[in-house]
Short mmCIF file of C-alpha atoms in Angstrom, two decimals:
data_model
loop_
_atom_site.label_atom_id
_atom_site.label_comp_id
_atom_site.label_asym_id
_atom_site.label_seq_id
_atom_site.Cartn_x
_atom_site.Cartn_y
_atom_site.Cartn_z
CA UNK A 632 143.72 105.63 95.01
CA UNK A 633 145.39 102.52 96.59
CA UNK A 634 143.51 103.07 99.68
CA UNK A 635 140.33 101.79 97.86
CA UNK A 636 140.84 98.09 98.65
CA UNK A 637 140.86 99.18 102.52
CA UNK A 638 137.72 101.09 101.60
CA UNK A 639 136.39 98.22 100.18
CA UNK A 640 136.89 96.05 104.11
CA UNK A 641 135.87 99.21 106.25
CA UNK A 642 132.59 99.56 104.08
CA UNK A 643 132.17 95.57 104.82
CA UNK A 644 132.56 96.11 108.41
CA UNK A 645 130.45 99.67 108.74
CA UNK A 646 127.59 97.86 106.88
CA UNK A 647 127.87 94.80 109.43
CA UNK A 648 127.54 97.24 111.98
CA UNK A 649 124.30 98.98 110.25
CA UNK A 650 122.80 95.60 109.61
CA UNK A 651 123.55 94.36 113.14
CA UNK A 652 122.26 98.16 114.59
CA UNK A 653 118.57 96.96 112.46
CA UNK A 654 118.95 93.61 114.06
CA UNK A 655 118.95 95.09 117.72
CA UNK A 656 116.23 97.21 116.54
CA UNK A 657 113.68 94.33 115.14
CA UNK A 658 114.19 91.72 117.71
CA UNK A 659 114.37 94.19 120.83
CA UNK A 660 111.94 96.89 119.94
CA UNK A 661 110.46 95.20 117.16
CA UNK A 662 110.91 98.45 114.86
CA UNK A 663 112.04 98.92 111.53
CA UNK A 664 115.34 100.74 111.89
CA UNK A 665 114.39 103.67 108.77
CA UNK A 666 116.22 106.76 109.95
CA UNK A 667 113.97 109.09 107.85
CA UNK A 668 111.25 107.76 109.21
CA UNK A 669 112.14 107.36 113.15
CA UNK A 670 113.37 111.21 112.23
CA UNK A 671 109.77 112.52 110.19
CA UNK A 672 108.32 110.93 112.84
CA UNK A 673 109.21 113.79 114.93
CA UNK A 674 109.34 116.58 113.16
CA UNK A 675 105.81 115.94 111.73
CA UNK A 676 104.19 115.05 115.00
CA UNK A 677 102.84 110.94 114.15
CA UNK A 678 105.54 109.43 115.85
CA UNK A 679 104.80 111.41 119.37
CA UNK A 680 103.59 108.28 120.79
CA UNK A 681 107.37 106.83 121.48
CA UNK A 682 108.88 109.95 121.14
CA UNK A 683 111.50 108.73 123.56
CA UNK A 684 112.56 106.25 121.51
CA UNK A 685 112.97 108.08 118.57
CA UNK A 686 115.27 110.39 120.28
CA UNK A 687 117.30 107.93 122.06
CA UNK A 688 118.35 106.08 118.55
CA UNK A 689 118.93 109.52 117.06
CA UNK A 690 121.19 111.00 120.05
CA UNK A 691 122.97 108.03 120.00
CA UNK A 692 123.53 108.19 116.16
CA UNK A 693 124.93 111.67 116.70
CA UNK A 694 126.97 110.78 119.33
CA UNK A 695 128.93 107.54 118.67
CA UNK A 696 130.91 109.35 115.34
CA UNK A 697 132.22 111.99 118.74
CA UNK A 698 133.67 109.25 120.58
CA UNK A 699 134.89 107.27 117.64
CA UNK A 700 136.29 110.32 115.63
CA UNK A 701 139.28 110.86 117.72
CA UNK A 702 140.52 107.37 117.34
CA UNK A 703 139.94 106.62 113.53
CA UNK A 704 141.50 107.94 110.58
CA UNK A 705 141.56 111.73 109.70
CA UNK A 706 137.99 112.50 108.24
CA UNK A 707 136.32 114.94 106.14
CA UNK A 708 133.80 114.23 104.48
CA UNK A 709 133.80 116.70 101.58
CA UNK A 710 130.48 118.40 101.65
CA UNK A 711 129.45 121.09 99.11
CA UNK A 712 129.53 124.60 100.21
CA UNK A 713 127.14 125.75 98.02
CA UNK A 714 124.34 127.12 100.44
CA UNK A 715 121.65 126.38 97.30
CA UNK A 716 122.53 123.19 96.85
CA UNK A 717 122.65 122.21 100.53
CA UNK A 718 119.57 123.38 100.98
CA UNK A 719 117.59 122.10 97.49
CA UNK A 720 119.68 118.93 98.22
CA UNK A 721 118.06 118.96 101.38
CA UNK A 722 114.40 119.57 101.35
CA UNK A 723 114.26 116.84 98.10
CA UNK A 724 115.52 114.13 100.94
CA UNK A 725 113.55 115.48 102.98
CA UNK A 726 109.53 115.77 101.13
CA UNK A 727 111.18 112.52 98.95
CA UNK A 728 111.61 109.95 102.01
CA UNK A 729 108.24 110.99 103.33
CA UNK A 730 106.27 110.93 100.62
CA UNK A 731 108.11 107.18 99.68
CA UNK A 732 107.88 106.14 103.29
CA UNK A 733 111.68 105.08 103.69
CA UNK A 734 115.21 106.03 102.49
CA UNK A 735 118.48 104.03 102.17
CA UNK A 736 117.99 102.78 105.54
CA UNK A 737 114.34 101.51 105.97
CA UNK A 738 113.70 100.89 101.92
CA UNK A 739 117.04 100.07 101.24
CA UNK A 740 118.52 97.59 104.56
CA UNK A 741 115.63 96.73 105.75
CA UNK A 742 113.50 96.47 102.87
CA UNK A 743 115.80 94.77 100.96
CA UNK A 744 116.76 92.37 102.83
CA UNK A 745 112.95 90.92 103.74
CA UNK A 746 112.16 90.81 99.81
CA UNK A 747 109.61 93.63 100.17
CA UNK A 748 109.23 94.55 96.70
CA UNK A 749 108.31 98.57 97.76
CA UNK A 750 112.20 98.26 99.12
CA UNK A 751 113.39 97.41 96.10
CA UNK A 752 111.44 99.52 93.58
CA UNK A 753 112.19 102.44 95.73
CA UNK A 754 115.93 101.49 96.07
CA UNK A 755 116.04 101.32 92.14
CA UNK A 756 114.37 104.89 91.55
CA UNK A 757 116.27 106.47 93.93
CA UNK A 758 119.43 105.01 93.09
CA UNK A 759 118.93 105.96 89.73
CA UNK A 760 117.54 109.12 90.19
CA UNK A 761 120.89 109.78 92.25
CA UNK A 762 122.57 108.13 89.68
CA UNK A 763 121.33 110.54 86.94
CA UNK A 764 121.50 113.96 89.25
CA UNK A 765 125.41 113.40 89.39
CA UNK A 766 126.12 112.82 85.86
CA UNK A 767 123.90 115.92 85.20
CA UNK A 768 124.91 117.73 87.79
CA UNK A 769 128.28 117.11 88.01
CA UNK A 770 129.45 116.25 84.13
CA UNK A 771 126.68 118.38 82.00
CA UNK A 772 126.18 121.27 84.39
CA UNK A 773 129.71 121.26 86.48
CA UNK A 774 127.92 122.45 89.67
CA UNK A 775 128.79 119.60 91.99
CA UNK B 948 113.69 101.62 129.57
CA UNK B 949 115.07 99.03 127.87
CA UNK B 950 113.17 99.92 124.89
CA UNK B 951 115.21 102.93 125.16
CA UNK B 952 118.55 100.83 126.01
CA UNK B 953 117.87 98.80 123.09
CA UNK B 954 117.19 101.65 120.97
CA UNK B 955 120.51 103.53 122.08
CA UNK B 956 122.44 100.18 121.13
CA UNK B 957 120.94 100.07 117.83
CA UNK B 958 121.50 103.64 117.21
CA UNK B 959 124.79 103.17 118.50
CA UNK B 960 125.35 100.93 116.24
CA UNK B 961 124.21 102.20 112.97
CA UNK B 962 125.86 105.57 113.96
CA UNK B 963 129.10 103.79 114.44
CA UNK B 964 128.44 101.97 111.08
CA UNK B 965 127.99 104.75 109.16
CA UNK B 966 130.97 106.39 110.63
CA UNK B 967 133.57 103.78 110.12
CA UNK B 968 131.70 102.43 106.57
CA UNK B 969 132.87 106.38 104.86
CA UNK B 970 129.45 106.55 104.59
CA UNK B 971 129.03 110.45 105.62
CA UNK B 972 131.90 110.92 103.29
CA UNK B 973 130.02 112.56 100.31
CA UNK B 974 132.99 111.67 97.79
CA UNK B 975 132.14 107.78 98.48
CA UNK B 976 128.38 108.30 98.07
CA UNK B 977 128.09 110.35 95.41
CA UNK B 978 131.76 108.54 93.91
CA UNK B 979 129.25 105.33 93.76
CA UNK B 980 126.51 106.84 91.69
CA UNK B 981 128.74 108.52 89.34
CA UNK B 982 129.24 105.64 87.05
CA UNK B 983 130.93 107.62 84.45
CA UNK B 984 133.67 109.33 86.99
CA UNK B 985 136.14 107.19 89.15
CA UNK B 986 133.58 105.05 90.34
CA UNK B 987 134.11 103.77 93.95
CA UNK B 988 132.07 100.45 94.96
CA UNK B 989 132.39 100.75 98.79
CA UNK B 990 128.44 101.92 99.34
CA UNK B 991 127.92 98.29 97.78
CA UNK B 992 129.95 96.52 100.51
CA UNK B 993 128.39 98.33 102.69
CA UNK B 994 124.59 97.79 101.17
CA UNK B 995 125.79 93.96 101.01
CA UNK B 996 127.66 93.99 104.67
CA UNK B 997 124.29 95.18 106.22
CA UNK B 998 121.58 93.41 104.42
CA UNK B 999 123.41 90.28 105.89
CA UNK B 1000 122.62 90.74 109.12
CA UNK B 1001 119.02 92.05 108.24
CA UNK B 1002 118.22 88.90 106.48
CA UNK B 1003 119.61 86.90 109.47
CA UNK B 1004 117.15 89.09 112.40
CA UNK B 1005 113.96 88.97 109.62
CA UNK B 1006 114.47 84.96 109.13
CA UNK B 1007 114.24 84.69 113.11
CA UNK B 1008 111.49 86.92 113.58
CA UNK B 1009 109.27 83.57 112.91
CA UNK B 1010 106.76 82.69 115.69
CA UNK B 1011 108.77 84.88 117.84
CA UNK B 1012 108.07 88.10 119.53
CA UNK B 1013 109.87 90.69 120.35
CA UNK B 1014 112.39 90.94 123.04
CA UNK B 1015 110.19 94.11 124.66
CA UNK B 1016 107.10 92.58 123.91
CA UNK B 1017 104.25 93.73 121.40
CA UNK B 1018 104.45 92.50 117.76
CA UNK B 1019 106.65 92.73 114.93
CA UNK B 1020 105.97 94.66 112.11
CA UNK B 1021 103.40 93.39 109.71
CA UNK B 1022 104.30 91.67 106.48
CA UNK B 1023 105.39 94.27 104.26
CA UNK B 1024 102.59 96.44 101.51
CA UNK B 1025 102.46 94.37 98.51
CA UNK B 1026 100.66 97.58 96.60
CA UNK B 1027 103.35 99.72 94.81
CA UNK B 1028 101.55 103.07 94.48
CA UNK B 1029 103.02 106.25 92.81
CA UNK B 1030 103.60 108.20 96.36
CA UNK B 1031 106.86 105.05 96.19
CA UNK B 1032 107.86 106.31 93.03
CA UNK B 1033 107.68 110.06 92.90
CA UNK B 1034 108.93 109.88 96.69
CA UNK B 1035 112.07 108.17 95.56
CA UNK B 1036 112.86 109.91 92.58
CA UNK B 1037 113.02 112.92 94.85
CA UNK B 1038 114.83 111.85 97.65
CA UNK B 1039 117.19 110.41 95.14
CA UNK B 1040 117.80 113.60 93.28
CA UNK B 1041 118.47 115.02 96.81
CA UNK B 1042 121.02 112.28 97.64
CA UNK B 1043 122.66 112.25 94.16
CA UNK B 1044 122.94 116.55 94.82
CA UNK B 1045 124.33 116.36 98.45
CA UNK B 1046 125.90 112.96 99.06
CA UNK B 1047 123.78 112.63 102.33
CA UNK B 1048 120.55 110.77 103.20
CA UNK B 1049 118.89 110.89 106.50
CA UNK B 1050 121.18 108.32 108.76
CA UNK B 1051 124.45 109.92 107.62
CA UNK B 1052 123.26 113.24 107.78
CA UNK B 1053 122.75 112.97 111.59
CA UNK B 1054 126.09 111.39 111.90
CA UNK B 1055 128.18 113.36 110.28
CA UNK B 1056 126.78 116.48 112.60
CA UNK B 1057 129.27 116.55 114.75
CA UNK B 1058 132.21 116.79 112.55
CA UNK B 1059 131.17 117.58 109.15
CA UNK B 1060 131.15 121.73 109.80
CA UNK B 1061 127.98 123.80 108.43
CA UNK B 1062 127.25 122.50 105.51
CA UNK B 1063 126.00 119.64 106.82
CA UNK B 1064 123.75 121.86 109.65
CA UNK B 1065 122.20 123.39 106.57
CA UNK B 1066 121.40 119.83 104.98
CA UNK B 1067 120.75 118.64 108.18
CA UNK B 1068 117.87 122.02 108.57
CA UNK B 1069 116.49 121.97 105.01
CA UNK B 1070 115.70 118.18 105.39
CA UNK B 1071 113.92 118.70 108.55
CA UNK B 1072 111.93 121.81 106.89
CA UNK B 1073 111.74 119.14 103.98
CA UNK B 1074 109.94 116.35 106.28
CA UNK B 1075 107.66 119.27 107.87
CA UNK B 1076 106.17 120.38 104.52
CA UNK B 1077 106.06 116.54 103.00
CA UNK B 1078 102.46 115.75 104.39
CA UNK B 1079 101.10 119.22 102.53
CA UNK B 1080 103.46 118.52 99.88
CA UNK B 1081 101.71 114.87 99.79
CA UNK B 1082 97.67 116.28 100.17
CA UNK B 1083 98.48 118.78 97.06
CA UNK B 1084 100.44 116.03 94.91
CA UNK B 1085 97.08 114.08 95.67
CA UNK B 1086 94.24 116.85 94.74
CA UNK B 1087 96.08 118.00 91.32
CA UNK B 1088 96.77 114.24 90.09
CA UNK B 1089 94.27 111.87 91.77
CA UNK B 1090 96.34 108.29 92.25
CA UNK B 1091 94.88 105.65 90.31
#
């Protein structure tokens, strides 16, 4: 585990980067940079009026990890395999950011960091509803 | 266009972020919540590393518009609501589960391998069904 202080600097720097990704987004397009919400947006059809947009941040967020993988450390990043979790997992993110309006992103960076109190209650639950999933999940039930 | 410059920068950006923060590594995420296992603080640094600049772009959104014109987004809801709460604890659980919210889950497509297609397919399905999800929630348990 001695590569955890290095961690702790690359997390510094990625979080810069998130923070100054929101920036562009607020004083350019004057847009709160929430990725479930720029992504619901689509899929449910009430963010058709700047479609464009939308799609443009997202391609871009799938695209930048291509270019950047071959010239940063080896990465994996460890995801289950377990179909049933994957997809439980995924419909709770899913139905939870929408019905809360905002996930780690909008709640959590950009909520946060204007005082909006909704950011921070929801950063609390879900942080401790994530919080509480793993220990059960992982030390009480030994699936994940 | 340069709404959709600005909004490939940002997504650029954030993409990049999450990429080089470990933050589509699962281990880190789902290392953080797990306070009783080998508990890894990077998703704090990078929490803390993006806030900054956040806090920076909010503070000079004052008597300024944005760079494409239009307004900024309006002061945010002071009203809590239980949609916050029950949203949250979901999308928590699902994060806690997984490992993955919305922003890494569409960076880590390119790399991550199936599992994260799955996640990535469920959470979409996930956002589709949250509005009925929402209306139902609603008529069984009337909000305040």
């Amino acid at each position: 585990m001695s590569s955890i202080p290095i961690d702790w600097i690359w997390g510094l720097i990625g979080g810069l980067m998130i923070g100054l990704g929101g920036a562009v987004f607020l004083l350019g397009n004057g847009r709160i940079m929430g990725a479930s919400g720029i992504i619901g947006g689509l899929v449910d059809g009430s963010g058709r009026s700047n479609a464009a947009e939308r799609l443009v941040f997202l391609a871009a967020v799938f695209l930048l990890p291509i270019v950047l993988h071959p010239l940063y450390r080896p990465f994996e990043t460890h995801a289950t395999t377990n179909v049933a979790v994957l997809v439980a997992a995924g419909l709770l993110v899913g139905i939870g950011t929408r019905i809360a309006n905002g996930c780690t992103s909008g709640h959590g960076v950009c909520g946060i960091s204007r005082l909006s109190l909704r950011g921070i209650v929801a950063t609390v639950f879900y942080i401790m509803a994530g919080g509480l999933t793993v220990v059960l999940f992982r030390h009480i039930l030994g699936v994940i | 266009m340069q709404r959709l410059i600005l909004a490939f920068i940002a997504g650029g950006l954030f993409g990049s972020g999450l990429f080089v923060s470990g933050m589509t590594d699962t281990t880190k995420v789902q290392g953080w919540l797990d306070v009783f296992g080998n508990w890894d603080p990077t998703l704090a640094f990078v929490m803390g590393g993006a806030i900054i600049p956040m806090a920076i772009a909010w503070a000079f959104t004052k008597g300024r518009k944005p760079l494409v014109g239009g307004d900024f987004p309006a002061p945010p809801e002071p009203k809590l609501g239980r949609n916050l709460v029950v949203g949250s604890v979901l999308f928590g659980m699902g994060w806690g589960l997984a490992g993955l919210c919305p922003g890494p889950a569409v960076a880590s497509l390119s790399y991550g391998g199936w599992p994260h297609w799955v996640f990535f397919a469920a959470m979409l399905a996930g956002m589709f069904a949250a509005p009925a999800v929402r209306a139902r929630v609603d008529r069984a348990v009337p909000a305040e």
